[in-house]
């Protein structure tokens, strides 16, 4: 299957790497073939049905540590299901975003994890958060990137991901002692773009969110402040994620639970 709808040269030759470095994110419109995203959506829906059946009537808490190896509720009604590249039918070097990942993280960049986040109709917006912390007081290049792939058209009422432009420069808790690491990484109601510049003369980072056509990708620095918006539609929103890390980086707060949903079935 041909996964590429935009050439490598078009991606890397349009200032994409520089925009990712400066803004902390880039939106690549209709990057993947519809056949690919439809196949991935079918995989995601099947896996969700299996896990919902395994859960039965059991409640699942909010957050990584409160979930299971196979499913986490990131916020109310927002379900994160890990799915391997192999199960999705993906190969890193064949994916259209790989040249961008390799340009930022290096040719030896490693796949961290992948899966799908599905938000139920009526699910509220997430709290602002980052996905991993800064490693040095000085600003360094990204150590991890996330690729969010729309598995169907995602209009604004479905709640696409919102990013605070340039906030990856401001989320450094090692440089700004007023920031609390756990409140950045784990969703905390007090975390906001305004908090990052409180007491400074820096402007509040501009918020960015856009509707997504099926096959479009939002690629962002792991350290940027972001959140999934509320799903105000009558349909479940499915967005796949494929996450990468620089070789040697291993911190992980994404899937902390060690219990399996299948071990606890009654």
mmCIF file of N, CA and C in Angstrom, residues 128-219:
data_model
loop_
_atom_site.group_PDB
_atom_site.id
_atom_site.type_symbol
_atom_site.label_atom_id
_atom_site.label_comp_id
_atom_site.label_asym_id
_atom_site.label_seq_id
_atom_site.Cartn_x
_atom_site.Cartn_y
_atom_site.Cartn_z
ATOM 1 N N UNK A 128 -5.092 21.754 30.134
ATOM 2 C CA UNK A 128 -3.829 21.957 29.435
ATOM 3 C C UNK A 128 -2.736 21.104 30.093
ATOM 4 N N UNK A 129 -1.841 20.551 29.283
ATOM 5 C CA UNK A 129 -0.769 19.712 29.828
ATOM 6 C C UNK A 129 0.339 19.550 28.796
ATOM 7 N N UNK A 130 1.482 19.074 29.256
ATOM 8 C CA UNK A 130 2.553 18.633 28.380
ATOM 9 C C UNK A 130 2.631 17.117 28.482
ATOM 10 N N UNK A 131 3.373 16.493 27.551
ATOM 11 C CA UNK A 131 3.480 15.039 27.579
ATOM 12 C C UNK A 131 4.784 14.547 28.195
ATOM 13 N N UNK A 132 5.797 15.380 28.256
ATOM 14 C CA UNK A 132 7.030 15.022 28.945
ATOM 15 C C UNK A 132 7.765 16.297 29.338
ATOM 16 N N UNK A 133 8.684 16.210 30.312
ATOM 17 C CA UNK A 133 9.331 17.414 30.830
ATOM 18 C C UNK A 133 10.587 17.797 30.050
ATOM 19 N N UNK A 134 11.008 19.030 30.248
ATOM 20 C CA UNK A 134 12.327 19.446 29.779
ATOM 21 C C UNK A 134 13.399 18.696 30.570
ATOM 22 N N UNK A 135 14.537 18.503 29.929
ATOM 23 C CA UNK A 135 15.627 17.756 30.551
ATOM 24 C C UNK A 135 16.765 18.645 31.021
ATOM 25 N N UNK A 136 16.788 19.904 30.552
ATOM 26 C CA UNK A 136 17.874 20.821 30.881
ATOM 27 C C UNK A 136 17.298 22.215 31.149
ATOM 28 N N UNK A 137 17.976 23.027 31.979
ATOM 29 C CA UNK A 137 17.513 24.403 32.180
ATOM 30 C C UNK A 137 17.560 25.220 30.883
ATOM 31 N N UNK A 138 18.544 24.952 30.028
ATOM 32 C CA UNK A 138 18.621 25.629 28.742
ATOM 33 C C UNK A 138 17.693 24.927 27.753
ATOM 34 N N UNK A 139 17.218 25.697 26.778
ATOM 35 C CA UNK A 139 16.328 25.100 25.798
ATOM 36 C C UNK A 139 17.122 24.245 24.816
ATOM 37 N N UNK A 140 16.705 23.001 24.653
ATOM 38 C CA UNK A 140 17.324 22.077 23.707
ATOM 39 C C UNK A 140 16.304 21.694 22.644
ATOM 40 N N UNK A 141 16.794 21.065 21.586
ATOM 41 C CA UNK A 141 15.889 20.547 20.571
ATOM 42 C C UNK A 141 14.961 19.498 21.175
ATOM 43 N N UNK A 142 13.889 19.230 20.475
ATOM 44 C CA UNK A 142 12.903 18.266 20.956
ATOM 45 C C UNK A 142 13.542 16.903 21.219
ATOM 46 N N UNK A 143 13.126 16.260 22.311
ATOM 47 C CA UNK A 143 13.561 14.894 22.581
ATOM 48 C C UNK A 143 12.472 13.887 22.231
ATOM 49 N N UNK A 144 11.278 14.376 21.931
ATOM 50 C CA UNK A 144 10.177 13.482 21.564
ATOM 51 C C UNK A 144 9.156 14.257 20.734
ATOM 52 N N UNK A 145 8.548 13.555 19.786
ATOM 53 C CA UNK A 145 7.511 14.129 18.931
ATOM 54 C C UNK A 145 6.298 13.225 18.924
ATOM 55 N N UNK A 146 5.136 13.847 18.793
ATOM 56 C CA UNK A 146 3.886 13.115 18.629
ATOM 57 C C UNK A 146 3.295 13.423 17.261
ATOM 58 N N UNK A 147 2.845 12.399 16.588
ATOM 59 C CA UNK A 147 2.120 12.545 15.326
ATOM 60 C C UNK A 147 0.670 12.166 15.596
ATOM 61 N N UNK A 148 -0.241 13.123 15.484
ATOM 62 C CA UNK A 148 -1.672 12.856 15.620
ATOM 63 C C UNK A 148 -2.279 12.783 14.230
ATOM 64 N N UNK A 149 -2.894 11.668 13.919
ATOM 65 C CA UNK A 149 -3.428 11.410 12.583
ATOM 66 C C UNK A 149 -4.946 11.305 12.645
ATOM 67 N N UNK A 150 -5.629 12.178 11.925
ATOM 68 C CA UNK A 150 -7.097 12.152 11.886
ATOM 69 C C UNK A 150 -7.566 10.933 11.090
ATOM 70 N N UNK A 151 -8.328 10.050 11.729
ATOM 71 C CA UNK A 151 -8.809 8.840 11.070
ATOM 72 C C UNK A 151 -10.124 9.054 10.325
ATOM 73 N N UNK A 152 -10.636 10.272 10.414
ATOM 74 C CA UNK A 152 -11.820 10.695 9.666
ATOM 75 C C UNK A 152 -11.823 12.205 9.733
ATOM 76 N N UNK A 153 -12.708 12.860 9.046
ATOM 77 C CA UNK A 153 -12.800 14.319 9.161
ATOM 78 C C UNK A 153 -13.126 14.680 10.611
ATOM 79 N N UNK A 154 -12.393 15.657 11.137
ATOM 80 C CA UNK A 154 -12.610 16.113 12.515
ATOM 81 C C UNK A 154 -12.952 17.603 12.470
ATOM 82 N N UNK A 155 -14.238 17.944 12.410
ATOM 83 C CA UNK A 155 -14.618 19.362 12.463
ATOM 84 C C UNK A 155 -14.416 19.924 13.865
ATOM 85 N N UNK A 156 -14.517 21.220 13.997
ATOM 86 C CA UNK A 156 -14.248 21.853 15.283
ATOM 87 C C UNK A 156 -15.174 21.340 16.382
ATOM 88 N N UNK A 157 -16.432 21.019 16.039
ATOM 89 C CA UNK A 157 -17.348 20.568 17.080
ATOM 90 C C UNK A 157 -16.973 19.192 17.637
ATOM 91 N N UNK A 158 -16.102 18.469 16.937
ATOM 92 C CA UNK A 158 -15.643 17.172 17.446
ATOM 93 C C UNK A 158 -14.480 17.319 18.433
ATOM 94 N N UNK A 159 -13.906 18.513 18.521
ATOM 95 C CA UNK A 159 -12.871 18.740 19.520
ATOM 96 C C UNK A 159 -11.475 18.316 19.111
ATOM 97 N N UNK A 160 -10.906 18.947 18.071
ATOM 98 C CA UNK A 160 -9.509 18.645 17.724
ATOM 99 C C UNK A 160 -8.564 19.115 18.818
ATOM 100 N N UNK A 161 -7.293 18.783 18.666
ATOM 101 C CA UNK A 161 -6.283 19.164 19.656
ATOM 102 C C UNK A 161 -5.920 20.636 19.514
ATOM 103 N N UNK A 162 -5.827 21.320 20.639
ATOM 104 C CA UNK A 162 -5.444 22.733 20.689
ATOM 105 C C UNK A 162 -4.032 22.840 21.250
ATOM 106 N N UNK A 163 -3.188 23.645 20.611
ATOM 107 C CA UNK A 163 -1.816 23.860 21.057
ATOM 108 C C UNK A 163 -1.599 25.330 21.400
ATOM 109 N N UNK A 164 -0.736 25.590 22.371
ATOM 110 C CA UNK A 164 -0.329 26.941 22.708
ATOM 111 C C UNK A 164 0.985 27.218 21.983
ATOM 112 N N UNK A 165 0.913 28.027 20.951
ATOM 113 C CA UNK A 165 2.047 28.243 20.052
ATOM 114 C C UNK A 165 3.295 28.736 20.802
ATOM 115 N N UNK A 166 4.398 28.054 20.607
ATOM 116 C CA UNK A 166 5.663 28.452 21.208
ATOM 117 C C UNK A 166 5.792 28.143 22.690
ATOM 118 N N UNK A 167 4.795 27.474 23.264
ATOM 119 C CA UNK A 167 4.823 27.243 24.714
ATOM 120 C C UNK A 167 5.881 26.234 25.128
ATOM 121 N N UNK A 168 6.459 25.485 24.179
ATOM 122 C CA UNK A 168 7.527 24.544 24.538
ATOM 123 C C UNK A 168 8.766 25.262 25.029
ATOM 124 N N UNK A 169 8.877 26.576 24.733
ATOM 125 C CA UNK A 169 9.970 27.372 25.291
ATOM 126 C C UNK A 169 9.680 27.782 26.736
ATOM 127 N N UNK A 170 8.423 27.741 27.142
ATOM 128 C CA UNK A 170 7.997 28.304 28.424
ATOM 129 C C UNK A 170 7.634 27.257 29.465
ATOM 130 N N UNK A 171 7.569 25.990 29.090
ATOM 131 C CA UNK A 171 7.148 24.938 30.024
ATOM 132 C C UNK A 171 8.323 24.325 30.780
ATOM 133 N N UNK A 172 9.450 24.993 30.769
ATOM 134 C CA UNK A 172 10.661 24.454 31.390
ATOM 135 C C UNK A 172 10.648 24.705 32.900
ATOM 136 N N UNK A 173 10.272 23.687 33.654
ATOM 137 C CA UNK A 173 10.204 23.811 35.111
ATOM 138 C C UNK A 173 11.588 23.921 35.741
ATOM 139 N N UNK A 174 12.622 23.509 35.006
ATOM 140 C CA UNK A 174 13.994 23.617 35.527
ATOM 141 C C UNK A 174 14.504 25.054 35.476
ATOM 142 N N UNK A 175 13.913 25.857 34.607
ATOM 143 C CA UNK A 175 14.305 27.257 34.480
ATOM 144 C C UNK A 175 13.336 28.177 35.220
ATOM 145 N N UNK A 176 12.072 27.746 35.314
ATOM 146 C CA UNK A 176 11.045 28.560 35.966
ATOM 147 C C UNK A 176 10.562 27.831 37.219
ATOM 148 N N UNK A 177 11.071 28.182 38.389
ATOM 149 C CA UNK A 177 10.733 27.447 39.616
ATOM 150 C C UNK A 177 9.275 27.569 40.035
ATOM 151 N N UNK A 178 8.516 28.482 39.436
ATOM 152 C CA UNK A 178 7.103 28.610 39.799
ATOM 153 C C UNK A 178 6.247 27.514 39.150
ATOM 154 N N UNK A 179 6.821 26.799 38.188
ATOM 155 C CA UNK A 179 6.088 25.717 37.528
ATOM 156 C C UNK A 179 6.287 24.416 38.289
ATOM 157 N N UNK A 180 5.203 23.671 38.451
ATOM 158 C CA UNK A 180 5.244 22.392 39.166
ATOM 159 C C UNK A 180 5.170 21.279 38.134
ATOM 160 N N UNK A 181 6.180 20.416 38.117
ATOM 161 C CA UNK A 181 6.275 19.401 37.074
ATOM 162 C C UNK A 181 5.021 18.535 36.986
ATOM 163 N N UNK A 182 4.566 18.006 38.104
ATOM 164 C CA UNK A 182 3.401 17.122 38.075
ATOM 165 C C UNK A 182 2.153 17.837 37.570
ATOM 166 N N UNK A 183 2.072 19.149 37.809
ATOM 167 C CA UNK A 183 0.910 19.900 37.347
ATOM 168 C C UNK A 183 0.988 20.202 35.854
ATOM 169 N N UNK A 184 2.191 20.102 35.280
ATOM 170 C CA UNK A 184 2.346 20.255 33.844
ATOM 171 C C UNK A 184 2.013 18.963 33.110
ATOM 172 N N UNK A 185 2.523 17.852 33.627
ATOM 173 C CA UNK A 185 2.392 16.574 32.929
ATOM 174 C C UNK A 185 1.036 15.920 33.189
ATOM 175 N N UNK A 186 0.603 15.952 34.445
ATOM 176 C CA UNK A 186 -0.701 15.376 34.787
ATOM 177 C C UNK A 186 -1.715 16.515 34.764
ATOM 178 N N UNK A 187 -2.837 16.260 34.146
ATOM 179 C CA UNK A 187 -3.788 17.335 33.907
ATOM 180 C C UNK A 187 -4.231 17.992 35.205
ATOM 181 N N UNK A 188 -3.995 19.290 35.276
ATOM 182 C CA UNK A 188 -4.294 20.073 36.478
ATOM 183 C C UNK A 188 -5.084 21.309 36.061
ATOM 184 N N UNK A 189 -6.188 21.594 36.728
ATOM 185 C CA UNK A 189 -7.041 22.710 36.292
ATOM 186 C C UNK A 189 -6.365 24.071 36.347
ATOM 187 N N UNK A 190 -5.292 24.197 37.126
ATOM 188 C CA UNK A 190 -4.621 25.492 37.218
ATOM 189 C C UNK A 190 -3.610 25.750 36.125
ATOM 190 N N UNK A 191 -3.304 24.746 35.316
ATOM 191 C CA UNK A 191 -2.311 24.900 34.259
ATOM 192 C C UNK A 191 -2.955 25.550 33.037
ATOM 193 N N UNK A 192 -2.299 26.566 32.499
ATOM 194 C CA UNK A 192 -2.848 27.309 31.368
ATOM 195 C C UNK A 192 -1.722 28.058 30.668
ATOM 196 N N UNK A 193 -1.953 28.533 29.445
ATOM 197 C CA UNK A 193 -0.949 29.382 28.790
ATOM 198 C C UNK A 193 -0.622 30.627 29.604
ATOM 199 N N UNK A 194 -1.636 31.174 30.289
ATOM 200 C CA UNK A 194 -1.407 32.370 31.105
ATOM 201 C C UNK A 194 -0.437 32.092 32.251
ATOM 202 N N UNK A 195 -0.525 30.891 32.827
ATOM 203 C CA UNK A 195 0.350 30.536 33.944
ATOM 204 C C UNK A 195 1.810 30.585 33.535
ATOM 205 N N UNK A 196 2.106 30.184 32.311
ATOM 206 C CA UNK A 196 3.496 30.092 31.863
ATOM 207 C C UNK A 196 4.199 31.443 31.844
ATOM 208 N N UNK A 197 3.431 32.529 31.687
ATOM 209 C CA UNK A 197 4.045 33.858 31.582
ATOM 210 C C UNK A 197 3.687 34.743 32.771
ATOM 211 N N UNK A 198 3.075 34.157 33.797
ATOM 212 C CA UNK A 198 2.699 34.933 34.977
ATOM 213 C C UNK A 198 3.926 35.564 35.620
ATOM 214 N N UNK A 199 3.847 36.861 35.891
ATOM 215 C CA UNK A 199 4.960 37.565 36.521
ATOM 216 C C UNK A 199 6.067 37.948 35.570
ATOM 217 N N UNK A 200 5.874 37.746 34.270
ATOM 218 C CA UNK A 200 6.877 38.103 33.272
ATOM 219 C C UNK A 200 6.285 39.109 32.297
ATOM 220 N N UNK A 201 7.117 39.564 31.379
ATOM 221 C CA UNK A 201 6.653 40.475 30.335
ATOM 222 C C UNK A 201 6.390 39.744 29.023
ATOM 223 N N UNK A 202 6.496 38.406 29.049
ATOM 224 C CA UNK A 202 6.229 37.638 27.839
ATOM 225 C C UNK A 202 4.732 37.641 27.538
ATOM 226 N N UNK A 203 4.354 37.700 26.277
ATOM 227 C CA UNK A 203 2.925 37.617 25.927
ATOM 228 C C UNK A 203 2.387 36.208 26.153
ATOM 229 N N UNK A 204 1.099 36.104 26.370
ATOM 230 C CA UNK A 204 0.461 34.794 26.514
ATOM 231 C C UNK A 204 0.542 34.075 25.174
ATOM 232 N N UNK A 205 0.994 32.829 25.159
ATOM 233 C CA UNK A 205 1.078 32.095 23.891
ATOM 234 C C UNK A 205 -0.276 32.007 23.190
ATOM 235 N N UNK A 206 -0.254 32.196 21.898
ATOM 236 C CA UNK A 206 -1.462 32.127 21.081
ATOM 237 C C UNK A 206 -1.962 30.690 20.994
ATOM 238 N N UNK A 207 -3.252 30.500 21.148
ATOM 239 C CA UNK A 207 -3.846 29.177 21.027
ATOM 240 C C UNK A 207 -4.167 28.872 19.571
ATOM 241 N N UNK A 208 -3.927 27.635 19.183
ATOM 242 C CA UNK A 208 -4.193 27.213 17.816
ATOM 243 C C UNK A 208 -4.960 25.899 17.828
ATOM 244 N N UNK A 209 -6.055 25.841 17.091
ATOM 245 C CA UNK A 209 -6.795 24.598 16.870
ATOM 246 C C UNK A 209 -7.442 24.703 15.503
ATOM 247 N N UNK A 210 -7.477 23.598 14.796
ATOM 248 C CA UNK A 210 -8.022 23.604 13.449
ATOM 249 C C UNK A 210 -8.805 22.326 13.196
ATOM 250 N N UNK A 211 -9.857 22.432 12.377
ATOM 251 C CA UNK A 211 -10.511 21.227 11.893
ATOM 252 C C UNK A 211 -9.504 20.428 11.072
ATOM 253 N N UNK A 212 -9.717 19.114 11.000
ATOM 254 C CA UNK A 212 -8.779 18.234 10.312
ATOM 255 C C UNK A 212 -9.521 17.401 9.285
ATOM 256 N N UNK A 213 -8.993 17.361 8.086
ATOM 257 C CA UNK A 213 -9.509 16.427 7.087
ATOM 258 C C UNK A 213 -8.903 15.058 7.353
ATOM 259 N N UNK A 214 -9.616 14.001 7.011
ATOM 260 C CA UNK A 214 -9.094 12.650 7.186
ATOM 261 C C UNK A 214 -7.727 12.538 6.522
ATOM 262 N N UNK A 215 -6.773 11.936 7.246
ATOM 263 C CA UNK A 215 -5.426 11.786 6.723
ATOM 264 C C UNK A 215 -4.489 12.917 7.081
ATOM 265 N N UNK A 216 -5.005 13.975 7.700
ATOM 266 C CA UNK A 216 -4.160 15.091 8.117
ATOM 267 C C UNK A 216 -3.450 14.757 9.418
ATOM 268 N N UNK A 217 -2.268 15.349 9.610
ATOM 269 C CA UNK A 217 -1.451 15.069 10.793
ATOM 270 C C UNK A 217 -1.086 16.361 11.513
ATOM 271 N N UNK A 218 -1.226 16.353 12.813
ATOM 272 C CA UNK A 218 -0.691 17.396 13.670
ATOM 273 C C UNK A 218 0.528 16.809 14.363
ATOM 274 N N UNK A 219 1.697 17.365 14.082
ATOM 275 C CA UNK A 219 2.947 16.889 14.671
ATOM 276 C C UNK A 219 3.400 17.926 15.693
#
